[in-house]
Amino acid sequence: MKVSASDRPWDRLACDVLAIPVRSGKPLEGLQPLDDALGGWLRDAVALDHFEGKRDTVLQVLTHGRLPTARVLLVGTGAAEDLAEASRRAAAAAARQAQALRAKRLGIWPGAFPPTPEVAAALVEGALLGAYRYTRYKPDPTPSLESVEVVGVRGAAAAVRRARVLAEATYFARDLVNGPPNEVTPASLARIARQLGRQEGLRVQVFGPPQLRRMGAGAILAVGAGSRQPPQMIVLDYRPPRARKTYVVVGKGVTFDAGGLNIKSHEGMETMKADMAGAAAVLACLRALPALGIPHRVVGVVGAVENLLGEAAFKPGDVVRALDRQTIEITNTDAEGRVVLADCLAYARRYRPDAVVDLATLTGAAIVALGYHAAAILGNDRDLVRSLVEAGQRAGERLWELPLYEEFVEAMRGEVAQWKNSGGRYGGAQKGAAFLRAFVGPHPWAHLDIAGVAFLDKQEGQAPHLPKGATGFGVRTLLRWLAEG
Ligand code: BES
Ligand code: MN
Ligand code: ZN
């Protein structure tokens, strides 16, 4: 899709739909000249349809040749307190509506919103995020949008280009997470990483079972033992000249989580192809770094593995040794993500990083706590957690901190090994994070439990830029955090 921004006046754009964000209670604010051009039709339609500008509602008016656009679409934004998020939502709603109308060319004019580069970028980001569809195995019968042009703005070219990079990275993550688990395997993630390395100039290393054995990465090997697909630890290294800081981003890449011998119920297993959403976010992030010119060294570490029930599968009672020589007693094979991440987090220490951030669909408990509307964040460093929460705010991705009390660490101490991988039902997200903390080095670290937000069973009740299925959660937060940190 072509995206652009220009200072072209709103009455000069030939398109199929011209969308305009409007605030609740003021659906005609700043639109008098437009209403005049339409001979009062806009005001009539607002009155007739009782259009108030409530969030995510739309009003369509045909122009019958009075303007070069075929239709005007007012998009409600509610109070629009967060201008960027209101712009993303409005543009996403407009893009979805335009696609439903089989429109090809979408124009967006900020209307009463300030015509700044930030607003233009948020409009482009939202339109792209809202227009996303996963069509690899079933083409969508309604045609896709061909172009989005934001009009009436100046000096927005660079901001719009960045927004496009963020949206494309999010598409990349969504495609991987929506991909079926017979296609998206540990080996295919490794292949994709190598390809990214060639395309983007990243150094990529892939450790399969022989290397993992040599390294002493017994934890990821144990989780992978029940599958014919060999586990892979994938490392991508983006190292710009004169890099300022070194950050490591770690992703849980369980390409299918059947639960292992502690097998999941059929409902529990239904969406478990999405258990590699953390890994997808990490790959998508690394892919976008060169285009954004991020001034830091960023290392992506992905633990890619399938959690199945083959005859060699790890068992409750097994004791495994992680990369840092610490021992783990397996008390539940369905708490596999933390076991995989133990090796990845221990590996991350080698870079002496300024900070490590991991993303993982780690616990059902994070969904119990926060529903489908925020990721849990926990960590060992106030400033790091705060900077990530703020980056999430700018991205429109909610991160809500849960406490990492010492009691949760105590709950994860093992009987026969140093640690156990499950520690009772209550406070599950905190206990999962407490286990991870044991494998983290002396550096600042934060853990994002994205179990509730990475994959949506239904679109209802969600923002228009979050489709059913994979959301790509985390990609835009990570990139904003790296760009501004
Ligand atoms: N992948 C799941 C967590 C999950 C659940 C993600 C639902 C997305 C939606 C994880 O591997 C898991 O099974 N966690 C267990 C941990 C428990 C056994 C300590 C859980 O949350 O039940
Ligand atoms: Mn599991
Ligand atoms: Zn899992």
Coordinates of C-alpha atoms and ligand atoms in Angstrom, one line a residue:
M1 CA 0.0 0.0 0.0
K2 CA 1.2 3.5 -0.9
V3 CA 1.2 6.0 2.0
S4 CA 2.0 9.7 1.9
A5 CA 1.4 13.0 3.5
S6 CA 1.1 16.4 1.8
D7 CA 0.0 20.0 2.4
R8 CA -2.6 19.5 -0.4
P9 CA -5.9 21.2 0.7
W10 CA -8.7 18.7 1.6
D11 CA -10.8 19.9 -1.3
R12 CA -8.1 19.0 -3.9
L13 CA -7.7 15.3 -3.2
A14 CA -9.3 12.8 -5.6
C15 CA -10.1 9.7 -3.7
D16 CA -12.8 7.2 -2.8
V17 CA -13.1 8.1 0.8
L18 CA -12.0 11.2 2.6
A19 CA -11.9 10.4 6.4
I20 CA -11.9 13.1 9.1
P21 CA -11.5 12.4 12.9
V22 CA -14.0 14.3 15.0
R23 CA -14.5 14.7 18.7
S24 CA -17.4 13.6 20.8
G25 CA -20.2 16.3 21.0
K26 CA -18.5 18.4 18.3
P27 CA -18.9 16.4 15.2
L28 CA -18.8 19.5 13.0
E29 CA -16.0 21.4 14.7
G30 CA -13.8 23.1 12.0
L31 CA -15.9 21.6 9.3
Q32 CA -18.0 24.6 8.2
P33 CA -16.1 25.1 4.9
L34 CA -16.6 21.4 4.1
D35 CA -20.3 21.6 5.0
D36 CA -20.5 24.7 2.7
A37 CA -18.8 22.8 -0.1
L38 CA -21.4 20.1 0.3
G39 CA -24.3 22.6 0.4
G40 CA -25.2 21.7 4.0
W41 CA -25.4 17.9 3.5
L42 CA -22.9 17.2 6.2
R43 CA -25.0 19.0 8.8
D44 CA -28.1 17.3 7.6
A45 CA -26.5 13.9 7.8
V46 CA -25.2 14.5 11.3
A47 CA -28.6 15.5 12.5
L48 CA -30.5 12.8 10.7
D49 CA -28.2 10.0 11.9
H50 CA -27.9 11.5 15.4
F51 CA -24.1 11.3 14.9
E52 CA -22.3 12.4 18.0
G53 CA -18.7 11.5 17.3
K54 CA -18.6 8.7 19.9
R55 CA -15.4 6.7 19.7
D56 CA -15.1 4.3 16.7
T57 CA -18.4 5.3 15.2
V58 CA -18.6 6.5 11.6
L59 CA -20.9 8.7 9.4
Q60 CA -20.7 8.5 5.7
V61 CA -21.8 11.3 3.3
L62 CA -21.8 11.0 -0.5
T63 CA -20.5 14.1 -2.3
H64 CA -22.2 13.6 -5.7
G65 CA -19.4 15.5 -7.5
R66 CA -19.2 18.5 -5.3
L67 CA -15.8 17.4 -4.2
P68 CA -13.1 15.3 -5.9
T69 CA -13.7 12.6 -3.2
A70 CA -16.6 10.3 -3.7
R71 CA -17.5 10.2 0.0
V72 CA -16.7 12.0 3.2
L73 CA -16.4 9.8 6.3
L74 CA -16.5 11.4 9.8
V75 CA -14.9 9.1 12.4
G76 CA -15.7 9.6 16.0
T77 CA -12.9 9.7 18.5
G78 CA -14.7 10.4 21.8
A79 CA -12.8 12.9 24.0
A80 CA -9.5 12.2 22.1
E81 CA -7.4 13.0 25.2
D82 CA -4.5 11.0 23.8
L83 CA -4.2 12.6 20.4
A84 CA -1.9 10.0 18.9
E85 CA -4.0 7.0 20.0
A86 CA -7.2 8.8 18.9
S87 CA -5.7 9.4 15.5
R88 CA -4.6 5.8 15.2
R89 CA -8.0 4.5 16.1
A90 CA -9.8 6.9 13.8
A91 CA -7.6 6.1 10.8
A92 CA -7.9 2.3 11.5
A93 CA -11.7 2.6 11.6
A94 CA -11.6 4.6 8.4
A95 CA -9.4 2.0 6.7
R96 CA -11.6 -0.9 7.7
Q97 CA -14.7 1.0 6.6
A98 CA -13.0 1.9 3.3
Q99 CA -12.1 -1.7 2.6
A100 CA -15.6 -2.8 3.4
L101 CA -16.8 -0.3 0.8
R102 CA -14.3 -1.8 -1.7
A103 CA -12.6 1.6 -1.9
K104 CA -9.1 1.8 -3.2
R105 CA -7.9 5.3 -2.3
L106 CA -8.3 6.6 1.2
G107 CA -7.6 10.2 2.0
I108 CA -7.4 11.5 5.6
W109 CA -7.6 15.1 6.7
P110 CA -6.9 15.9 10.4
G111 CA -9.9 18.3 10.5
A112 CA -10.0 19.9 14.0
F113 CA -7.0 17.8 15.1
P114 CA -3.7 19.8 14.9
P115 CA -2.0 19.2 11.5
T116 CA 1.3 18.1 13.1
P117 CA 3.8 15.5 11.8
E118 CA 2.9 13.4 14.9
V119 CA -0.8 13.4 14.1
A120 CA 0.0 12.6 10.4
A121 CA 2.3 9.7 11.5
A122 CA -0.3 8.3 13.9
L123 CA -3.0 8.5 11.1
V124 CA -0.8 6.6 8.7
E125 CA 0.2 4.0 11.4
G126 CA -3.5 3.5 12.3
A127 CA -4.6 3.2 8.8
L128 CA -2.0 0.5 8.0
L129 CA -2.6 -1.4 11.2
G130 CA -6.4 -1.3 10.6
A131 CA -6.1 -2.5 7.0
Y132 CA -4.1 -5.6 7.9
R133 CA -5.5 -9.0 6.9
Y134 CA -3.9 -12.4 6.9
T135 CA -4.5 -13.8 3.4
R136 CA -1.8 -16.4 2.9
Y137 CA -4.1 -19.3 2.7
K138 CA -7.5 -17.6 2.0
P139 CA -7.5 -14.5 -0.2
D140 CA -9.9 -11.8 1.0
P141 CA -12.7 -11.3 -1.5
T142 CA -12.9 -7.6 -0.8
P143 CA -10.0 -5.7 -2.4
S144 CA -7.2 -4.1 -0.3
L145 CA -6.7 -0.4 -0.1
E146 CA -4.1 0.8 -2.6
S147 CA -3.2 4.2 -1.2
V148 CA -3.5 6.3 1.9
E149 CA -2.8 10.0 1.7
V150 CA -2.9 12.4 4.7
V151 CA -3.7 15.9 3.5
G152 CA -3.4 19.3 5.0
V153 CA -0.2 18.7 6.9
R154 CA 3.4 20.0 6.4
G155 CA 6.8 18.6 7.0
A156 CA 5.5 15.1 7.9
A157 CA 7.4 13.0 5.4
A158 CA 10.0 11.7 7.8
A159 CA 7.5 10.9 10.5
V160 CA 5.2 9.2 8.0
R161 CA 8.2 7.1 6.8
R162 CA 8.9 6.0 10.4
A163 CA 5.2 5.2 11.0
R164 CA 5.3 3.0 7.9
V165 CA 8.3 1.1 9.2
L166 CA 6.6 0.5 12.5
A167 CA 3.4 -0.7 10.8
E168 CA 5.3 -3.0 8.4
A169 CA 7.3 -4.5 11.3
T170 CA 3.9 -5.1 13.1
Y171 CA 2.6 -6.8 9.9
F172 CA 5.7 -9.0 9.9
A173 CA 5.1 -10.1 13.5
R174 CA 1.3 -10.7 12.8
D175 CA 2.0 -12.8 9.8
L176 CA 4.4 -15.0 11.8
V177 CA 1.9 -15.4 14.7
N178 CA -1.1 -16.1 12.4
G179 CA 1.0 -18.6 10.5
P180 CA -0.1 -22.2 11.1
P181 CA 2.2 -24.2 13.4
N182 CA 3.0 -26.8 10.7
E183 CA 4.6 -23.9 8.7
V184 CA 6.0 -21.8 11.6
T185 CA 8.4 -24.2 13.3
P186 CA 11.7 -23.7 15.1
A187 CA 13.6 -24.4 11.9
S188 CA 11.5 -22.0 9.8
L189 CA 12.0 -19.3 12.4
A190 CA 15.7 -19.9 12.1
R191 CA 15.5 -19.7 8.3
I192 CA 13.5 -16.4 8.5
A193 CA 16.1 -15.0 10.9
R194 CA 18.9 -15.9 8.5
Q195 CA 17.1 -14.3 5.7
L196 CA 16.6 -11.1 7.8
G197 CA 20.3 -11.2 8.5
R198 CA 21.1 -11.1 4.8
Q199 CA 18.5 -8.5 4.0
E200 CA 19.2 -6.1 6.8
G201 CA 22.8 -6.7 7.5
L202 CA 22.4 -8.3 10.9
R203 CA 24.8 -11.0 12.2
V204 CA 22.7 -14.1 12.7
Q205 CA 23.7 -17.3 14.6
V206 CA 21.6 -20.3 15.0
F207 CA 22.3 -22.9 17.7
G208 CA 20.7 -26.3 17.0
P209 CA 20.8 -29.4 19.4
P210 CA 24.6 -30.2 18.9
Q211 CA 25.6 -26.6 19.7
L212 CA 23.1 -26.3 22.6
R213 CA 24.5 -29.5 24.1
R214 CA 28.0 -28.2 23.8
M215 CA 27.0 -24.8 25.4
G216 CA 25.2 -26.6 28.2
A217 CA 21.7 -25.2 27.3
G218 CA 19.9 -28.1 28.9
A219 CA 16.7 -26.2 29.6
I220 CA 15.7 -25.5 26.0
L221 CA 16.8 -29.0 25.0
A222 CA 14.6 -30.5 27.6
V223 CA 11.5 -28.7 26.4
G224 CA 12.2 -29.6 22.8
A225 CA 12.8 -33.3 23.5
G226 CA 9.2 -34.3 23.0
S227 CA 9.1 -33.1 19.4
R228 CA 10.7 -34.2 16.1
Q229 CA 11.3 -30.5 15.4
P230 CA 14.7 -29.8 16.9
P231 CA 14.9 -26.7 19.2
Q232 CA 16.8 -23.7 18.0
M233 CA 18.3 -20.8 19.8
I234 CA 18.5 -17.9 17.4
V235 CA 20.7 -14.8 17.9
L236 CA 20.5 -11.7 15.8
D237 CA 23.0 -8.9 16.3
Y238 CA 22.4 -5.4 15.1
R239 CA 25.6 -3.4 15.7
P240 CA 25.7 0.1 14.2
P241 CA 29.0 1.9 14.2
R242 CA 29.7 3.9 17.4
A243 CA 26.8 2.2 19.1
R244 CA 25.8 4.0 22.4
K245 CA 24.2 1.2 24.5
T246 CA 23.8 -2.5 24.3
Y247 CA 20.3 -3.9 24.7
V248 CA 19.2 -7.6 24.5
V249 CA 15.6 -8.4 23.6
V250 CA 14.6 -12.0 24.3
G251 CA 11.5 -13.7 22.9
K252 CA 9.6 -16.9 23.8
G253 CA 9.3 -18.8 20.6
V254 CA 7.2 -21.9 21.5
T255 CA 5.8 -22.6 18.0
F256 CA 3.2 -24.9 19.5
D257 CA 2.4 -25.5 23.1
A258 CA 0.5 -28.7 23.7
G259 CA 1.5 -28.5 27.3
G260 CA 3.8 -31.5 27.1
L261 CA 2.9 -34.5 29.2
N262 CA 0.9 -32.1 31.4
I263 CA -1.2 -31.8 28.3
K264 CA -3.6 -28.9 27.8
S265 CA -7.4 -29.2 27.4
H266 CA -8.7 -28.8 23.8
E267 CA -9.8 -25.3 24.5
G268 CA -6.5 -24.5 26.1
M269 CA -4.6 -25.7 23.1
E270 CA -6.7 -24.0 20.4
T271 CA -4.6 -20.8 20.1
M272 CA -1.2 -22.2 21.1
K273 CA 0.3 -21.6 17.7
A274 CA 0.5 -18.0 19.0
D275 CA 2.9 -19.1 21.8
M276 CA 5.8 -17.7 19.7
A277 CA 4.4 -14.1 19.7
G278 CA 7.3 -12.9 21.8
A279 CA 9.8 -14.3 19.3
A280 CA 7.8 -12.8 16.5
A281 CA 8.0 -9.4 18.2
V282 CA 11.8 -9.7 18.6
L283 CA 12.3 -10.7 15.0
A284 CA 10.1 -7.9 13.8
C285 CA 12.0 -5.4 16.0
L286 CA 15.4 -6.5 14.7
R287 CA 14.1 -6.2 11.1
A288 CA 13.1 -2.5 11.6
L289 CA 16.3 -1.3 13.4
P290 CA 18.4 -0.4 10.3
A291 CA 15.6 1.5 8.6
L292 CA 15.0 3.5 11.8
G293 CA 18.7 4.1 12.3
I294 CA 18.6 3.1 16.0
P295 CA 22.0 4.2 17.5
H296 CA 22.3 1.2 19.9
R297 CA 23.6 -2.3 19.6
V298 CA 20.6 -4.5 19.9
V299 CA 20.8 -8.3 20.2
G300 CA 17.7 -10.4 19.7
V301 CA 17.7 -13.8 21.3
V302 CA 14.8 -16.2 20.4
G303 CA 14.2 -19.6 22.1
A304 CA 12.4 -21.6 19.4
V305 CA 10.9 -24.9 20.4
E306 CA 7.8 -27.1 20.2
N307 CA 6.3 -28.4 23.4
L308 CA 4.9 -31.8 22.5
L309 CA 4.5 -35.3 24.0
G310 CA 6.9 -37.5 22.0
E311 CA 8.4 -40.5 23.7
A312 CA 11.6 -38.6 24.6
A313 CA 9.5 -35.7 26.1
F314 CA 10.7 -34.2 29.4
K315 CA 8.6 -35.3 32.4
P316 CA 7.4 -34.0 35.7
G317 CA 10.2 -34.8 38.2
D318 CA 13.0 -34.4 35.6
V319 CA 15.9 -32.2 36.7
V320 CA 17.6 -30.1 34.0
R321 CA 20.6 -27.8 34.0
A322 CA 20.4 -24.4 32.4
L323 CA 23.2 -22.7 30.5
D324 CA 24.4 -20.9 33.7
R325 CA 24.7 -24.4 35.5
Q326 CA 21.7 -23.7 37.7
T327 CA 19.4 -26.7 38.2
I328 CA 15.6 -26.8 37.5
E329 CA 13.1 -29.4 38.7
I330 CA 10.3 -29.8 36.2
T331 CA 7.1 -29.8 38.2
N332 CA 4.8 -29.0 35.3
T333 CA 5.8 -29.5 31.6
D334 CA 3.2 -26.9 30.6
A335 CA 5.3 -24.2 32.4
E336 CA 7.8 -24.6 29.5
G337 CA 8.2 -20.9 28.4
R338 CA 10.2 -20.0 31.6
V339 CA 12.4 -23.0 31.1
V340 CA 13.3 -22.0 27.5
L341 CA 13.8 -18.4 28.7
A342 CA 16.2 -19.5 31.5
D343 CA 18.7 -20.5 28.8
C344 CA 18.1 -17.4 26.7
L345 CA 18.4 -15.0 29.7
A346 CA 21.5 -16.7 30.8
Y347 CA 22.9 -16.4 27.3
A348 CA 22.1 -12.7 27.2
R349 CA 24.6 -12.0 30.0
R350 CA 27.4 -12.6 27.6
Y351 CA 26.8 -9.2 26.0
R352 CA 27.2 -7.3 29.3
P353 CA 24.0 -5.5 28.3
D354 CA 22.8 -2.2 29.6
A355 CA 19.4 -3.7 29.8
V356 CA 17.5 -6.9 28.9
V357 CA 13.8 -7.0 27.9
D358 CA 12.0 -10.2 27.4
L359 CA 8.6 -10.8 25.8
A360 CA 6.7 -13.9 26.4
T361 CA 3.2 -15.4 26.3
L362 CA 4.1 -16.8 29.6
T363 CA 1.0 -17.3 31.8
G364 CA -2.7 -17.6 31.8
A365 CA -2.5 -15.8 35.1
A366 CA -1.6 -12.6 33.3
I367 CA -4.9 -12.8 31.4
V368 CA -6.8 -13.5 34.6
A369 CA -5.2 -10.3 36.1
L370 CA -5.5 -7.9 33.2
G371 CA -7.8 -9.4 30.6
Y372 CA -7.1 -8.8 26.9
H373 CA -6.4 -5.1 27.4
A374 CA -2.9 -4.8 28.9
A375 CA 0.3 -6.8 29.1
A376 CA 1.9 -7.4 32.5
I377 CA 5.4 -5.9 33.1
L378 CA 7.7 -6.9 35.9
G379 CA 11.4 -6.3 36.4
N380 CA 14.3 -5.6 38.7
D381 CA 14.8 -1.9 37.9
R382 CA 12.4 0.9 38.4
D383 CA 13.7 3.2 35.7
L384 CA 13.7 0.5 33.0
V385 CA 10.1 -0.5 33.9
R386 CA 9.1 3.1 33.9
S387 CA 10.7 3.9 30.5
L388 CA 9.0 0.9 28.9
V389 CA 5.6 1.8 30.4
E390 CA 6.0 5.3 28.9
A391 CA 7.1 3.9 25.5
G392 CA 4.0 1.7 25.6
Q393 CA 1.9 4.8 26.3
R394 CA 3.3 6.6 23.3
A395 CA 2.7 3.4 21.2
G396 CA -0.8 2.9 22.5
E397 CA 0.2 -0.5 24.0
R398 CA -0.7 -0.8 27.7
L399 CA 1.8 -2.2 30.1
W400 CA 0.7 -2.6 33.7
E401 CA 3.2 -3.4 36.4
L402 CA 2.8 -6.3 38.8
P403 CA 5.0 -6.7 41.9
L404 CA 8.0 -9.0 42.0
Y405 CA 8.0 -9.6 45.8
E406 CA 10.7 -11.8 47.3
E407 CA 7.9 -14.2 48.4
F408 CA 7.4 -15.1 44.8
V409 CA 11.0 -16.0 44.4
E410 CA 10.8 -18.2 47.5
A411 CA 7.8 -19.9 46.0
M412 CA 9.9 -21.1 43.1
R413 CA 12.7 -22.8 45.1
G414 CA 12.9 -26.5 44.3
E415 CA 12.9 -29.6 46.6
V416 CA 15.6 -31.5 44.8
A417 CA 16.9 -28.8 42.5
Q418 CA 17.7 -25.1 43.0
W419 CA 14.5 -24.0 41.3
K420 CA 11.2 -25.5 40.3
N421 CA 9.3 -24.4 37.2
S422 CA 5.8 -24.1 38.7
G423 CA 4.9 -22.8 42.1
G424 CA 1.2 -23.0 42.8
R425 CA -1.8 -21.4 41.3
Y426 CA -2.0 -17.9 42.8
G427 CA 0.1 -15.0 41.6
G428 CA 1.1 -17.1 38.6
A429 CA 2.4 -14.2 36.5
Q430 CA 4.5 -13.0 39.3
K431 CA 5.9 -16.4 40.1
G432 CA 6.7 -16.9 36.4
A433 CA 8.6 -13.7 36.4
A434 CA 10.3 -14.6 39.7
F435 CA 11.6 -17.8 38.2
L436 CA 13.0 -15.8 35.2
R437 CA 14.7 -13.4 37.6
A438 CA 16.9 -16.2 38.9
F439 CA 18.6 -16.5 35.4
V440 CA 19.0 -12.8 34.8
G441 CA 22.5 -11.2 35.3
P442 CA 23.3 -8.1 37.3
H443 CA 21.9 -5.8 34.6
P444 CA 18.5 -4.1 34.6
W445 CA 15.8 -6.4 33.2
A446 CA 12.1 -6.3 32.4
H447 CA 9.7 -9.0 31.5
L448 CA 6.6 -8.4 29.4
D449 CA 3.9 -11.1 29.8
I450 CA 1.9 -10.7 26.6
A451 CA -0.3 -13.8 27.0
G452 CA -3.5 -11.7 26.9
V453 CA -2.7 -9.2 24.2
A454 CA -0.7 -11.1 21.6
F455 CA -3.6 -13.0 20.0
L456 CA -7.3 -12.1 20.1
D457 CA -10.0 -14.7 19.6
K458 CA -12.4 -12.0 18.6
Q459 CA -12.2 -8.4 17.4
E460 CA -15.3 -7.1 19.3
G461 CA -14.4 -4.8 22.2
Q462 CA -11.0 -4.1 20.8
A463 CA -9.6 -1.1 19.1
P464 CA -10.1 -0.9 15.4
H465 CA -6.3 -1.2 14.8
L466 CA -6.2 -4.6 16.6
P467 CA -7.6 -7.3 14.3
K468 CA -8.8 -10.7 15.2
G469 CA -5.9 -13.0 15.6
A470 CA -2.4 -11.8 16.0
T471 CA -1.9 -8.2 17.1
G472 CA 1.9 -7.8 16.8
F473 CA 1.8 -6.5 20.4
G474 CA 5.2 -5.2 21.6
V475 CA 6.8 -4.4 18.3
R476 CA 5.8 -0.7 18.3
T477 CA 6.6 -0.3 22.0
L478 CA 10.1 -1.9 21.7
L479 CA 10.9 0.3 18.7
R480 CA 9.8 3.5 20.3
W481 CA 11.7 2.6 23.5
L482 CA 14.8 1.9 21.5
A483 CA 14.4 5.0 19.3
E484 CA 14.1 7.3 22.3
G485 CA 16.1 5.5 24.9
Ligands
BES1 N1 1.7 -20.6 26.8 C1 1.1 -20.8 28.1 C2 0.5 -19.5 28.6 C3 -0.7 -18.9 27.9 C4 -2.0 -19.3 28.2 C5 -0.5 -18.1 26.8 C6 -3.1 -18.8 27.5 C7 -1.6 -17.5 26.1 C8 -2.9 -17.9 26.5 C9 2.2 -21.2 29.1 O1 3.2 -22.0 28.5 C10 1.5 -22.0 30.1 O2 1.0 -23.1 29.8 N2 1.5 -21.5 31.3 C11 0.9 -22.2 32.4 C12 1.9 -22.1 33.6 C13 1.4 -23.0 34.8 C14 1.5 -24.5 34.4 C15 2.4 -22.7 35.9 C16 -0.4 -21.5 32.8 O3 -0.5 -20.3 32.7 O4 -1.4 -22.2 33.1
MN2 MN 2.6 -24.1 28.5
ZN3 ZN 3.6 -21.8 26.5

